Amino acid sequence: MQLTLHDISHRYGGTTVLDGVSLTVDDGEIVCIVGPSGCGKSTLLRIAGGLEKPDGGAALLSGAAPEGSLNPLTYIFQDFALLPWRTVEGNVSLVLEDHGIAASERAAIIADVLSRTNLSDFARALPRQLSGGMKQRVAIARALAVKPAILLMDEPLSALDSQTRELLMDDLVALWSRERFSACYVTHNLNEAVRLGRRIIVLSRRPGRIRDVVEIDMPLAERVDRLAELELLQRRVWDIMREEAREADREISDVA
Amino acid sequence: MSHEAAARDTANTPDDAGQRPVPFRGGGFVHRPLGPVAPVVFLAILALWELGSRSGFISPIALPAPSAAFAALADLFKTGMLWKHLGASLYRLALGWTLGSLLGIAVGLAVGLFSLARAGLLPLVSALFPVPKIALLPLFIIWFGIGEGSKVATILFGTFFPTVIATYAGVDNVDRGLIRMGQSFGLGWLSIVRKIIVPGAMPAILSGFRISASIAIVLLVAAEMIGAEFGIGAYILMAGALFALDQLIAGVALLSVLGLVIAWLIGKLEKRLLSWRM
């Protein structure tokens, strides 16, 4: 399945936050979107998943969803968005309950995704008992449970400390190597972008336009051993972004 | 407390190497659990009061001794009137509070969820909430009769408004991120309300219960002071009319115990329903 954002423009009140952004997420491809704060990255992702209507342009899907996909476009949020009153398995169960799946089959899916994310021992724990990293693993397990075609990841590692972030990045790479999911990955962390992205789309400061696209052909699994080359790429992306970030930093915000 | 500690530490003399401990400036502003202080204070007040009455310092006309009030309570128990009064009061309280809370939660959810209900009902709720429901009692008597109807209605209306306000405020405070998550996974509207909004508003609804239960007790007594044969309020009113102050104190003590029991029950309910919060 392919997700295409065609000429997306959006404004909040009088402020244009996105201006003519077009991009495509191909099958099995991780597209990273980076940009200075307030450039409309998260808005773009909300539009991509149908949580917000763009003022101009359209988000388009092509191709059939994979067999058995319950929710082709599935988000992973920065703040995890777990229900604090449900256990780990209850949180995964939540997204299956509206699909008329028999209880036994549901339990099987839950057990499967929890084992794939190494969470089986935590099935009955409540979110408050888990570390940030474990919470995000639960959110990833929940996303896997609905067999997504495309994952929409909104700064998924930004609320975590740097060591946990490293661990989860390894998890994501391992997961991608096994399942070849496609993803649209929004981040402000350039290191994450060069570690995970097949393409990195650099947005300008508000109003967000595509400033540049950096392609990285290096296989995902090899990247952890070729950090020096990634460092150069990261520098390149930063060179593109630096002025934009500086200007964005000096702007007075009038949108929430 | 923290000041004393700090003063002591800065007074420490330097040792031979010219080193001195960094003055301690933290501590204080934290409550320690002190165990059975409350019962001790309570018993001490009772003992002083009893002593004052026995010695003649407190005139029995001004305030009866606690032992006299206790005797009145024992008398109430022995004659079996206790259960009659308590039963009548509890029936009114339970019926009025339950109906008021259920209606309040329903309307509160509507105000929290639908713009039309919010625009239409919220000003009405705000206008009627501060009206003392006791002032409306004569109206309720005409509408619902002098019997149980008017008493239950008074409690119902008294608990309804705070429950509406607590519920819609709770709905407003539900994390929008969780609702967005539910939408992004394609959950139905009813599922989002049932599984995300209602549990998310539950802490606010339960703290609303604490307030509405106290209001219900106040209104219960007021309502029972008009045209009730049985009930703690009627008992207190009768004692007051006869200047039987020992019975009056006994009745007030009953109300106080009732309030404590209800608060304890709500505490239990919170522990059960909100265990995920601890």
Short mmCIF file of C-alpha atoms in Angstrom, two decimals:
data_model
loop_
_atom_site.label_atom_id
_atom_site.label_comp_id
_atom_site.label_asym_id
_atom_site.label_seq_id
_atom_site.Cartn_x
_atom_site.Cartn_y
_atom_site.Cartn_z
CA MET A 1 0.00 0.00 0.00
CA GLN A 2 1.20 3.46 -0.88
CA LEU A 3 0.46 6.73 0.86
CA THR A 4 0.69 9.91 -1.16
CA LEU A 5 0.40 13.40 0.22
CA HIS A 6 -0.47 15.68 -2.65
CA ASP A 7 0.18 19.41 -2.41
CA ILE A 8 -0.90 19.68 1.24
CA SER A 9 -1.53 23.17 2.59
CA HIS A 10 -2.91 23.98 5.99
CA ARG A 11 -3.48 27.03 8.13
CA TYR A 12 -4.42 27.64 11.72
CA GLY A 13 -6.30 30.91 11.99
CA GLY A 14 -4.31 33.31 9.88
CA THR A 15 -1.04 31.41 10.05
CA THR A 16 -0.06 29.09 7.23
CA VAL A 17 1.67 26.08 8.77
CA LEU A 18 2.02 23.88 5.68
CA ASP A 19 2.42 25.07 2.13
CA GLY A 20 2.32 22.72 -0.83
CA VAL A 21 3.93 19.64 0.69
CA SER A 22 3.92 16.53 -1.52
CA LEU A 23 5.51 13.23 -0.66
CA THR A 24 5.01 9.50 -1.11
CA VAL A 25 5.59 6.64 1.31
CA ASP A 26 6.27 3.47 -0.71
CA ASP A 27 5.83 -0.10 0.36
CA GLY A 28 8.35 -1.14 2.99
CA GLU A 29 9.94 2.27 3.15
CA ILE A 30 10.61 4.45 6.16
CA VAL A 31 10.30 8.11 5.30
CA CYS A 32 11.57 10.49 7.95
CA ILE A 33 10.29 14.02 8.16
CA VAL A 34 12.52 16.47 9.98
CA GLY A 35 12.25 20.19 10.42
CA PRO A 36 12.58 22.97 12.94
CA SER A 37 10.01 23.15 15.71
CA GLY A 38 6.67 24.57 14.64
CA CYS A 39 7.18 23.68 10.97
CA GLY A 40 4.00 21.60 10.86
CA LYS A 41 5.56 18.11 10.97
CA SER A 42 2.99 16.78 13.41
CA THR A 43 0.14 18.49 11.55
CA LEU A 44 1.32 16.82 8.37
CA LEU A 45 1.25 13.43 10.10
CA ARG A 46 -2.24 14.06 11.47
CA ILE A 47 -3.39 14.89 7.96
CA ALA A 48 -1.69 11.76 6.61
CA GLY A 49 -3.69 9.55 8.97
CA GLY A 50 -7.02 11.32 8.56
CA LEU A 51 -7.10 12.93 12.00
CA GLU A 52 -7.17 16.37 10.47
CA LYS A 53 -8.50 17.77 7.18
CA PRO A 54 -6.04 19.79 5.12
CA ASP A 55 -7.16 23.17 3.81
CA GLY A 56 -5.64 22.36 0.46
CA GLY A 57 -4.43 19.21 -1.26
CA ALA A 58 -5.23 15.65 -0.30
CA ALA A 59 -3.88 12.55 1.39
CA LEU A 60 -4.34 9.61 -0.99
CA LEU A 61 -4.01 5.87 -0.61
CA SER A 62 -3.33 3.50 -3.46
CA GLY A 63 -3.15 -0.26 -3.61
CA ALA A 64 -4.98 -2.71 -1.39
CA ALA A 65 -4.29 -3.02 2.31
CA PRO A 66 -2.52 -6.24 3.26
CA GLU A 67 -4.71 -9.24 4.02
CA GLY A 68 -6.29 -8.97 7.47
CA SER A 69 -5.25 -5.39 8.14
CA LEU A 70 -7.68 -3.90 10.66
CA ASN A 71 -6.30 -0.39 10.59
CA PRO A 72 -4.07 0.34 7.59
CA LEU A 73 -2.88 3.72 8.87
CA THR A 74 -1.78 3.30 12.47
CA TYR A 75 -0.18 5.87 14.72
CA ILE A 76 2.50 5.62 17.35
CA PHE A 77 2.40 8.70 19.53
CA GLN A 78 5.10 10.59 21.37
CA ASP A 79 3.25 10.37 24.68
CA PHE A 80 2.41 6.68 24.13
CA ALA A 81 -1.36 7.31 24.56
CA LEU A 82 -1.94 4.22 26.70
CA LEU A 83 -5.09 4.02 28.80
CA PRO A 84 -3.77 4.20 32.38
CA TRP A 85 -6.69 2.13 33.69
CA ARG A 86 -6.02 -0.82 31.42
CA THR A 87 -3.26 -3.38 31.74
CA VAL A 88 -0.77 -3.96 28.94
CA GLU A 89 -2.94 -6.67 27.42
CA GLY A 90 -6.05 -4.56 27.99
CA ASN A 91 -4.48 -1.70 26.05
CA VAL A 92 -3.75 -4.00 23.13
CA SER A 93 -7.19 -5.54 23.42
CA LEU A 94 -8.81 -2.08 23.15
CA VAL A 95 -7.97 -1.70 19.49
CA LEU A 96 -9.25 -5.19 18.63
CA GLU A 97 -12.55 -5.01 20.47
CA ASP A 98 -14.44 -3.03 17.84
CA HIS A 99 -13.71 -5.46 15.05
CA GLY A 100 -15.95 -8.35 16.05
CA ILE A 101 -13.07 -10.72 16.65
CA ALA A 102 -13.84 -13.77 18.81
CA ALA A 103 -12.37 -13.55 22.31
CA SER A 104 -10.10 -16.55 21.80
CA GLU A 105 -8.68 -15.17 18.58
CA ARG A 106 -8.20 -11.81 20.23
CA ALA A 107 -6.26 -13.41 23.06
CA ALA A 108 -4.09 -15.16 20.48
CA ILE A 109 -3.31 -11.91 18.66
CA ILE A 110 -2.48 -10.19 21.96
CA ALA A 111 -0.17 -13.01 23.02
CA ASP A 112 1.51 -12.92 19.62
CA VAL A 113 2.23 -9.19 19.51
CA LEU A 114 3.36 -9.14 23.14
CA SER A 115 5.83 -11.92 22.47
CA ARG A 116 7.06 -10.16 19.32
CA THR A 117 7.83 -7.07 21.40
CA ASN A 118 9.21 -9.08 24.35
CA LEU A 119 6.40 -7.94 26.62
CA SER A 120 4.85 -11.30 27.50
CA ASP A 121 5.97 -11.05 31.12
CA PHE A 122 4.30 -7.66 31.47
CA ALA A 123 0.87 -8.57 30.12
CA ARG A 124 -0.89 -7.82 33.39
CA ALA A 125 1.10 -4.74 34.39
CA LEU A 126 -0.46 -1.30 34.43
CA PRO A 127 1.15 1.52 32.42
CA ARG A 128 2.18 3.38 35.58
CA GLN A 129 4.35 0.42 36.55
CA LEU A 130 6.32 0.58 33.30
CA SER A 131 9.26 2.73 32.24
CA GLY A 132 8.89 5.07 29.29
CA GLY A 133 10.64 2.62 27.00
CA MET A 134 8.34 -0.22 28.00
CA LYS A 135 5.31 2.00 27.51
CA GLN A 136 6.38 2.79 23.97
CA ARG A 137 6.95 -0.94 23.36
CA VAL A 138 3.37 -1.51 24.46
CA ALA A 139 2.24 1.16 22.02
CA ILE A 140 4.24 -0.58 19.27
CA ALA A 141 2.66 -3.92 20.21
CA ARG A 142 -0.77 -2.29 20.07
CA ALA A 143 0.02 -0.90 16.63
CA LEU A 144 1.21 -4.31 15.39
CA ALA A 145 -2.00 -5.94 16.67
CA VAL A 146 -4.08 -4.23 13.99
CA LYS A 147 -1.70 -5.33 11.20
CA PRO A 148 -1.00 -1.84 9.85
CA ALA A 149 0.04 -1.18 6.30
CA ILE A 150 1.76 2.07 7.17
CA LEU A 151 2.90 3.23 10.59
CA LEU A 152 2.61 6.93 11.30
CA MET A 153 5.14 7.69 14.00
CA ASP A 154 4.97 11.08 15.70
CA GLU A 155 8.28 11.63 17.50
CA PRO A 156 7.96 8.15 19.04
CA LEU A 157 11.27 8.28 20.89
CA SER A 158 11.30 11.93 21.92
CA ALA A 159 9.89 11.36 25.39
CA LEU A 160 12.58 8.80 26.22
CA ASP A 161 16.07 9.21 27.65
CA SER A 162 18.93 8.69 25.21
CA GLN A 163 19.86 5.18 26.34
CA THR A 164 16.28 3.95 26.09
CA ARG A 165 16.04 5.67 22.73
CA GLU A 166 19.08 3.71 21.51
CA LEU A 167 17.48 0.44 22.70
CA LEU A 168 14.17 1.17 21.05
CA MET A 169 15.87 2.18 17.84
CA ASP A 170 17.54 -1.25 17.77
CA ASP A 171 14.12 -2.79 18.39
CA LEU A 172 12.61 -0.84 15.52
CA VAL A 173 15.41 -1.84 13.17
CA ALA A 174 15.00 -5.51 14.16
CA LEU A 175 11.24 -5.23 13.71
CA TRP A 176 11.63 -3.61 10.30
CA SER A 177 14.10 -6.27 9.21
CA ARG A 178 11.51 -8.91 10.02
CA GLU A 179 8.31 -7.26 8.91
CA ARG A 180 9.35 -4.61 6.36
CA PHE A 181 6.65 -2.21 7.47
CA SER A 182 6.31 1.16 5.80
CA ALA A 183 6.39 4.19 8.01
CA CYS A 184 6.20 7.91 8.03
CA TYR A 185 8.46 8.91 10.89
CA VAL A 186 8.34 12.47 12.19
CA THR A 187 11.19 13.55 14.41
CA HIS A 188 13.33 16.52 15.32
CA ASN A 189 16.21 14.19 16.17
CA LEU A 190 18.52 13.97 13.14
CA ASN A 191 20.31 10.94 14.53
CA GLU A 192 17.07 8.96 14.55
CA ALA A 193 16.36 10.19 11.03
CA VAL A 194 19.65 8.98 9.58
CA ARG A 195 19.46 5.69 11.50
CA LEU A 196 15.96 4.78 10.35
CA GLY A 197 15.12 6.72 7.22
CA ARG A 198 15.32 5.47 3.67
CA ARG A 199 14.52 9.04 2.73
CA ILE A 200 14.74 12.12 4.88
CA ILE A 201 12.45 14.97 4.01
CA VAL A 202 13.64 18.27 5.42
CA LEU A 203 10.92 20.85 5.96
CA SER A 204 11.56 24.56 6.14
CA ARG A 205 10.39 26.64 9.05
CA ARG A 206 6.80 27.87 9.10
CA PRO A 207 5.12 27.78 6.64
CA GLY A 208 6.42 24.24 6.16
CA ARG A 209 7.65 23.52 2.65
CA ILE A 210 9.92 20.74 1.49
CA ARG A 211 13.40 22.22 1.67
CA ASP A 212 15.32 19.17 0.53
CA VAL A 213 15.17 15.39 0.35
CA VAL A 214 18.12 13.24 1.40
CA GLU A 215 18.16 9.63 0.21
CA ILE A 216 20.06 7.02 2.19
CA ASP A 217 20.67 3.74 0.42
CA MET A 218 22.57 2.08 3.25
CA PRO A 219 20.66 -1.01 4.48
CA LEU A 220 19.05 -0.41 7.87
CA ALA A 221 20.71 -3.34 9.60
CA GLU A 222 24.20 -2.17 8.63
CA ARG A 223 23.80 1.35 9.87
CA VAL A 224 24.66 0.67 13.47
CA ASP A 225 28.13 -0.41 12.33
CA ARG A 226 28.65 2.47 9.92
CA LEU A 227 28.00 5.35 12.27
CA ALA A 228 30.88 7.41 10.84
CA GLU A 229 29.20 7.56 7.43
CA LEU A 230 25.88 8.37 9.08
CA GLU A 231 27.56 11.14 11.00
CA LEU A 232 28.47 12.79 7.68
CA LEU A 233 24.90 12.42 6.45
CA GLN A 234 23.59 13.84 9.68
CA ARG A 235 25.94 16.80 9.26
CA ARG A 236 24.61 17.29 5.75
CA VAL A 237 21.00 17.33 6.93
CA TRP A 238 21.93 19.73 9.69
CA ASP A 239 23.64 22.05 7.22
CA ILE A 240 20.40 22.19 5.27
CA MET A 241 18.42 22.85 8.42
CA ARG A 242 20.63 25.11 10.47
CA GLU A 243 19.51 28.48 9.19
CA GLU A 244 15.87 27.41 9.26
CA ALA A 245 16.18 26.23 12.84
CA ARG A 246 17.89 29.45 13.88
CA GLU A 247 15.16 31.56 12.30
CA ALA A 248 12.42 29.35 13.75
CA ASP A 249 13.97 29.72 17.18
CA ARG A 250 13.75 33.48 16.94
CA GLU A 251 10.12 33.55 15.87
CA ILE A 252 7.42 34.72 18.20
CA SER A 253 4.77 32.07 18.34
CA ASP A 254 1.15 33.01 17.87
CA VAL A 255 -0.28 29.57 17.26
CA ALA A 256 -0.67 27.07 20.02
CA MET B 1 10.86 22.85 61.96
CA SER B 2 13.21 23.27 59.04
CA HIS B 3 14.40 26.51 60.55
CA GLU B 4 15.44 24.89 63.81
CA ALA B 5 17.33 22.20 61.93
CA ALA B 6 19.13 24.74 59.80
CA ALA B 7 20.08 26.86 62.79
CA ARG B 8 21.59 23.84 64.53
CA ASP B 9 23.64 22.77 61.54
CA THR B 10 25.15 26.17 60.80
CA ALA B 11 26.25 26.35 64.41
CA ASN B 12 28.54 23.34 63.87
CA THR B 13 32.13 24.35 64.51
CA PRO B 14 34.82 23.77 61.86
CA ASP B 15 37.09 20.78 62.55
CA ASP B 16 40.90 20.77 62.39
CA ALA B 17 41.15 20.69 58.59
CA GLY B 18 38.94 23.74 58.35
CA GLN B 19 36.22 21.60 56.90
CA ARG B 20 32.66 22.00 58.00
CA PRO B 21 29.51 20.24 56.93
CA VAL B 22 27.34 21.89 54.31
CA PRO B 23 24.49 23.43 56.29
CA PHE B 24 21.33 21.36 55.92
CA ARG B 25 18.54 23.42 54.47
CA GLY B 26 16.05 20.84 53.28
CA GLY B 27 13.35 18.99 55.16
CA GLY B 28 10.07 20.25 56.55
CA PHE B 29 6.92 20.99 54.56
CA VAL B 30 6.12 17.29 54.52
CA HIS B 31 3.39 15.64 56.54
CA ARG B 32 4.33 12.62 58.60
CA PRO B 33 1.67 10.06 59.45
CA LEU B 34 1.18 10.37 63.20
CA GLY B 35 -1.05 7.38 63.91
CA PRO B 36 -3.85 7.70 66.45
CA VAL B 37 -3.75 11.46 67.01
CA ALA B 38 -7.32 12.00 65.86
CA PRO B 39 -8.97 9.60 68.36
CA VAL B 40 -6.80 10.96 71.18
CA VAL B 41 -7.85 14.55 70.42
CA PHE B 42 -11.46 13.44 70.13
CA LEU B 43 -11.41 11.55 73.43
CA ALA B 44 -9.60 14.39 75.19
CA ILE B 45 -12.28 16.88 74.13
CA LEU B 46 -15.00 14.48 75.28
CA ALA B 47 -13.24 13.96 78.64
CA LEU B 48 -12.79 17.71 79.20
CA TRP B 49 -16.42 18.30 78.28
CA GLU B 50 -17.60 15.56 80.65
CA LEU B 51 -15.38 16.95 83.42
CA GLY B 52 -16.74 20.45 82.85
CA SER B 53 -20.32 19.18 83.07
CA ARG B 54 -19.69 17.10 86.19
CA SER B 55 -17.96 19.94 88.00
CA GLY B 56 -20.80 22.31 87.16
CA PHE B 57 -18.57 24.56 85.05
CA ILE B 58 -20.77 23.80 82.01
CA SER B 59 -24.43 24.26 82.86
CA PRO B 60 -26.62 21.33 81.74
CA ILE B 61 -29.04 23.92 80.33
CA ALA B 62 -26.35 25.28 78.01
CA LEU B 63 -24.82 21.96 76.99
CA PRO B 64 -25.65 18.47 78.28
CA ALA B 65 -22.84 16.15 79.32
CA PRO B 66 -21.60 13.68 76.72
CA SER B 67 -22.72 10.87 79.02
CA ALA B 68 -26.27 12.29 78.93
CA ALA B 69 -26.18 12.42 75.13
CA PHE B 70 -24.86 8.88 75.07
CA ALA B 71 -27.66 7.80 77.41
CA ALA B 72 -30.18 9.37 75.02
CA LEU B 73 -28.61 7.42 72.20
CA ALA B 74 -28.76 4.20 74.23
CA ASP B 75 -32.39 4.94 75.00
CA LEU B 76 -33.08 5.42 71.32
CA PHE B 77 -31.48 2.06 70.66
CA LYS B 78 -33.35 0.26 73.44
CA THR B 79 -36.77 1.48 72.37
CA GLY B 80 -36.00 0.42 68.81
CA MET B 81 -36.67 3.94 67.55
CA LEU B 82 -33.10 4.23 66.33
CA TRP B 83 -33.73 1.90 63.39
CA LYS B 84 -37.00 3.58 62.57
CA HIS B 85 -35.40 7.01 62.38
CA LEU B 86 -32.23 5.78 60.73
CA GLY B 87 -34.16 3.58 58.29
CA ALA B 88 -36.42 6.44 57.17
CA SER B 89 -33.43 8.75 56.73
CA LEU B 90 -31.30 6.20 54.89
CA TYR B 91 -34.15 5.37 52.53
CA ARG B 92 -34.59 9.03 51.57
CA LEU B 93 -30.87 9.58 51.33
CA ALA B 94 -30.23 6.50 49.21
CA LEU B 95 -33.12 7.14 46.85
CA GLY B 96 -32.55 10.88 46.45
CA TRP B 97 -28.79 10.65 46.15
CA THR B 98 -28.84 7.71 43.72
CA LEU B 99 -31.43 9.28 41.43
CA GLY B 100 -29.75 12.69 41.63
CA SER B 101 -26.33 11.21 40.88
CA LEU B 102 -27.56 9.06 37.97
CA LEU B 103 -29.41 12.00 36.40
CA GLY B 104 -26.45 14.25 37.14
CA ILE B 105 -23.97 11.90 35.45
CA ALA B 106 -26.27 11.54 32.42
CA VAL B 107 -26.74 15.29 32.01
CA GLY B 108 -23.06 15.94 32.82
CA LEU B 109 -21.99 13.52 30.09
CA ALA B 110 -24.38 15.19 27.65
CA VAL B 111 -23.01 18.64 28.54
CA GLY B 112 -19.47 17.29 28.23
CA LEU B 113 -20.05 15.59 24.88
CA PHE B 114 -22.54 17.65 22.89
CA SER B 115 -22.16 21.32 22.02
CA LEU B 116 -25.93 21.76 21.89
CA ALA B 117 -26.42 20.37 25.40
CA ARG B 118 -23.57 22.51 26.65
CA ALA B 119 -24.96 25.69 25.11
CA GLY B 120 -28.51 24.91 26.26
CA LEU B 121 -28.07 23.35 29.68
CA LEU B 122 -24.91 24.80 31.17
CA PRO B 123 -26.31 28.31 31.80
CA LEU B 124 -29.37 26.67 33.37
CA VAL B 125 -27.21 24.53 35.63
CA SER B 126 -25.09 27.53 36.58
CA ALA B 127 -28.21 29.54 37.38
CA LEU B 128 -29.88 26.84 39.49
CA PHE B 129 -26.84 25.40 41.26
CA PRO B 130 -26.43 28.25 43.78
CA VAL B 131 -30.14 28.32 44.68
CA PRO B 132 -30.51 26.71 48.12
CA LYS B 133 -32.76 23.75 47.49
CA ILE B 134 -34.26 24.21 50.96
CA ALA B 135 -35.81 27.42 49.67
CA LEU B 136 -37.61 25.36 47.06
CA LEU B 137 -38.93 22.83 49.59
CA PRO B 138 -42.42 24.42 49.77
CA LEU B 139 -42.54 24.18 45.98
CA PHE B 140 -41.52 20.53 46.12
CA ILE B 141 -44.22 19.88 48.73
CA ILE B 142 -46.85 21.25 46.35
CA TRP B 143 -45.42 19.29 43.42
CA PHE B 144 -44.56 16.00 45.09
CA GLY B 145 -46.72 15.96 48.21
CA ILE B 146 -45.81 16.36 51.87
CA GLY B 147 -44.74 12.72 52.14
CA GLU B 148 -41.59 11.06 50.86
CA GLY B 149 -41.80 12.70 47.42
CA SER B 150 -40.81 16.21 48.45
CA LYS B 151 -37.99 14.99 50.69
CA VAL B 152 -36.49 12.73 48.03
CA ALA B 153 -36.91 15.51 45.45
CA THR B 154 -35.03 18.00 47.64
CA ILE B 155 -32.08 15.61 47.97
CA LEU B 156 -32.29 14.69 44.30
CA PHE B 157 -32.09 18.30 43.15
CA GLY B 158 -29.38 19.08 45.68
CA THR B 159 -27.13 16.26 44.46
CA PHE B 160 -27.99 16.65 40.78
CA PHE B 161 -26.26 19.98 40.15
CA PRO B 162 -22.86 19.30 41.74
CA THR B 163 -22.79 15.92 39.96
CA VAL B 164 -23.48 17.58 36.59
CA ILE B 165 -20.67 20.04 37.17
CA ALA B 166 -18.21 17.41 38.39
CA THR B 167 -19.03 15.08 35.49
CA TYR B 168 -18.72 17.59 32.68
CA ALA B 169 -15.54 19.03 34.18
CA GLY B 170 -14.22 15.47 34.31
CA VAL B 171 -15.13 14.88 30.67
CA ASP B 172 -13.42 18.14 29.71
CA ASN B 173 -10.29 17.01 31.49
CA VAL B 174 -9.96 13.68 29.72
CA ASP B 175 -6.65 13.60 27.87
CA ARG B 176 -7.44 14.62 24.27
CA GLY B 177 -4.48 12.53 23.18
CA LEU B 178 -6.26 9.38 24.35
CA ILE B 179 -9.38 10.32 22.41
CA ARG B 180 -7.28 11.00 19.32
CA MET B 181 -5.63 7.62 19.82
CA GLY B 182 -9.05 5.96 19.93
CA GLN B 183 -10.08 7.70 16.72
CA SER B 184 -6.82 6.79 15.01
CA PHE B 185 -7.48 3.11 15.70
CA GLY B 186 -10.97 3.42 14.27
CA LEU B 187 -12.86 2.95 17.54
CA GLY B 188 -16.57 3.76 17.33
CA TRP B 189 -18.03 6.80 19.02
CA LEU B 190 -19.73 4.72 21.70
CA SER B 191 -16.53 2.78 22.36
CA ILE B 192 -14.59 6.00 22.82
CA VAL B 193 -17.19 7.29 25.28
CA ARG B 194 -17.44 4.01 27.18
CA LYS B 195 -13.82 2.97 27.24
CA ILE B 196 -11.94 6.26 27.24
CA ILE B 197 -14.11 9.19 28.31
CA VAL B 198 -16.11 7.66 31.15
CA PRO B 199 -13.13 5.98 32.88
CA GLY B 200 -11.11 9.15 32.31
CA ALA B 201 -13.79 11.28 33.97
CA MET B 202 -14.24 8.81 36.84
CA PRO B 203 -11.82 10.50 39.29
CA ALA B 204 -13.71 13.79 38.93
CA ILE B 205 -17.10 12.05 39.22
CA LEU B 206 -16.05 10.30 42.43
CA SER B 207 -14.75 13.47 44.02
CA GLY B 208 -18.07 15.01 43.03
CA PHE B 209 -19.73 12.18 44.97
CA ARG B 210 -17.94 13.27 48.13
CA ILE B 211 -19.39 16.77 47.81
CA SER B 212 -22.87 15.67 46.75
CA ALA B 213 -23.08 13.16 49.64
CA SER B 214 -22.40 15.89 52.19
CA ILE B 215 -24.94 18.16 50.51
CA ALA B 216 -27.43 15.29 50.60
CA ILE B 217 -27.07 14.89 54.37
CA VAL B 218 -27.56 18.62 54.95
CA LEU B 219 -30.68 18.62 52.77
CA LEU B 220 -31.97 15.41 54.36
CA VAL B 221 -32.15 17.04 57.78
CA ALA B 222 -33.69 20.20 56.38
CA ALA B 223 -36.33 18.25 54.46
CA GLU B 224 -37.13 16.08 57.47
CA MET B 225 -37.81 19.13 59.56
CA ILE B 226 -41.03 19.63 57.64
CA GLY B 227 -43.78 17.08 57.91
CA ALA B 228 -41.76 14.00 58.80
CA GLU B 229 -42.72 11.58 61.53
CA PHE B 230 -39.51 9.59 61.44
CA GLY B 231 -35.99 10.43 60.43
CA ILE B 232 -32.94 11.84 62.13
CA GLY B 233 -33.94 15.36 61.13
CA ALA B 234 -37.40 14.90 62.64
CA TYR B 235 -35.83 13.50 65.80
CA ILE B 236 -33.49 16.48 66.11
CA LEU B 237 -36.32 18.93 65.45
CA MET B 238 -38.52 17.26 68.10
CA ALA B 239 -35.65 17.28 70.62
CA GLY B 240 -35.04 20.94 69.87
CA ALA B 241 -38.68 21.84 70.32
CA LEU B 242 -38.71 20.11 73.72
CA PHE B 243 -35.31 21.54 74.65
CA ALA B 244 -34.15 17.95 75.16
CA LEU B 245 -30.57 18.90 74.43
CA ASP B 246 -29.18 15.46 75.21
CA GLN B 247 -31.33 14.00 72.44
CA LEU B 248 -30.37 16.84 70.14
CA ILE B 249 -26.68 16.10 70.64
CA ALA B 250 -27.37 12.38 70.14
CA GLY B 251 -29.08 13.16 66.80
CA VAL B 252 -26.22 15.38 65.66
CA ALA B 253 -23.74 12.66 66.58
CA LEU B 254 -25.75 10.21 64.46
CA LEU B 255 -25.49 12.58 61.46
CA SER B 256 -21.78 12.94 61.98
CA VAL B 257 -21.33 9.16 62.04
CA LEU B 258 -23.50 8.87 58.93
CA GLY B 259 -21.28 11.38 57.14
CA LEU B 260 -18.13 9.51 58.18
CA VAL B 261 -19.53 6.16 57.04
CA ILE B 262 -20.49 7.58 53.66
CA ALA B 263 -17.08 9.20 53.22
CA TRP B 264 -15.47 5.86 54.09
CA LEU B 265 -17.67 4.03 51.58
CA ILE B 266 -16.75 6.50 48.83
CA GLY B 267 -13.09 6.06 49.79
CA LYS B 268 -13.54 2.29 49.31
CA LEU B 269 -15.19 2.88 45.95
CA GLU B 270 -12.31 5.14 44.87
CA LYS B 271 -9.78 2.50 45.86
CA ARG B 272 -11.67 -0.06 43.79
CA LEU B 273 -12.36 2.01 40.70
CA LEU B 274 -9.21 4.12 40.67
CA SER B 275 -6.64 1.52 41.68
CA TRP B 276 -4.83 2.29 38.41
CA ARG B 277 -4.00 5.77 39.71
CA MET B 278 -2.03 4.89 42.84
#
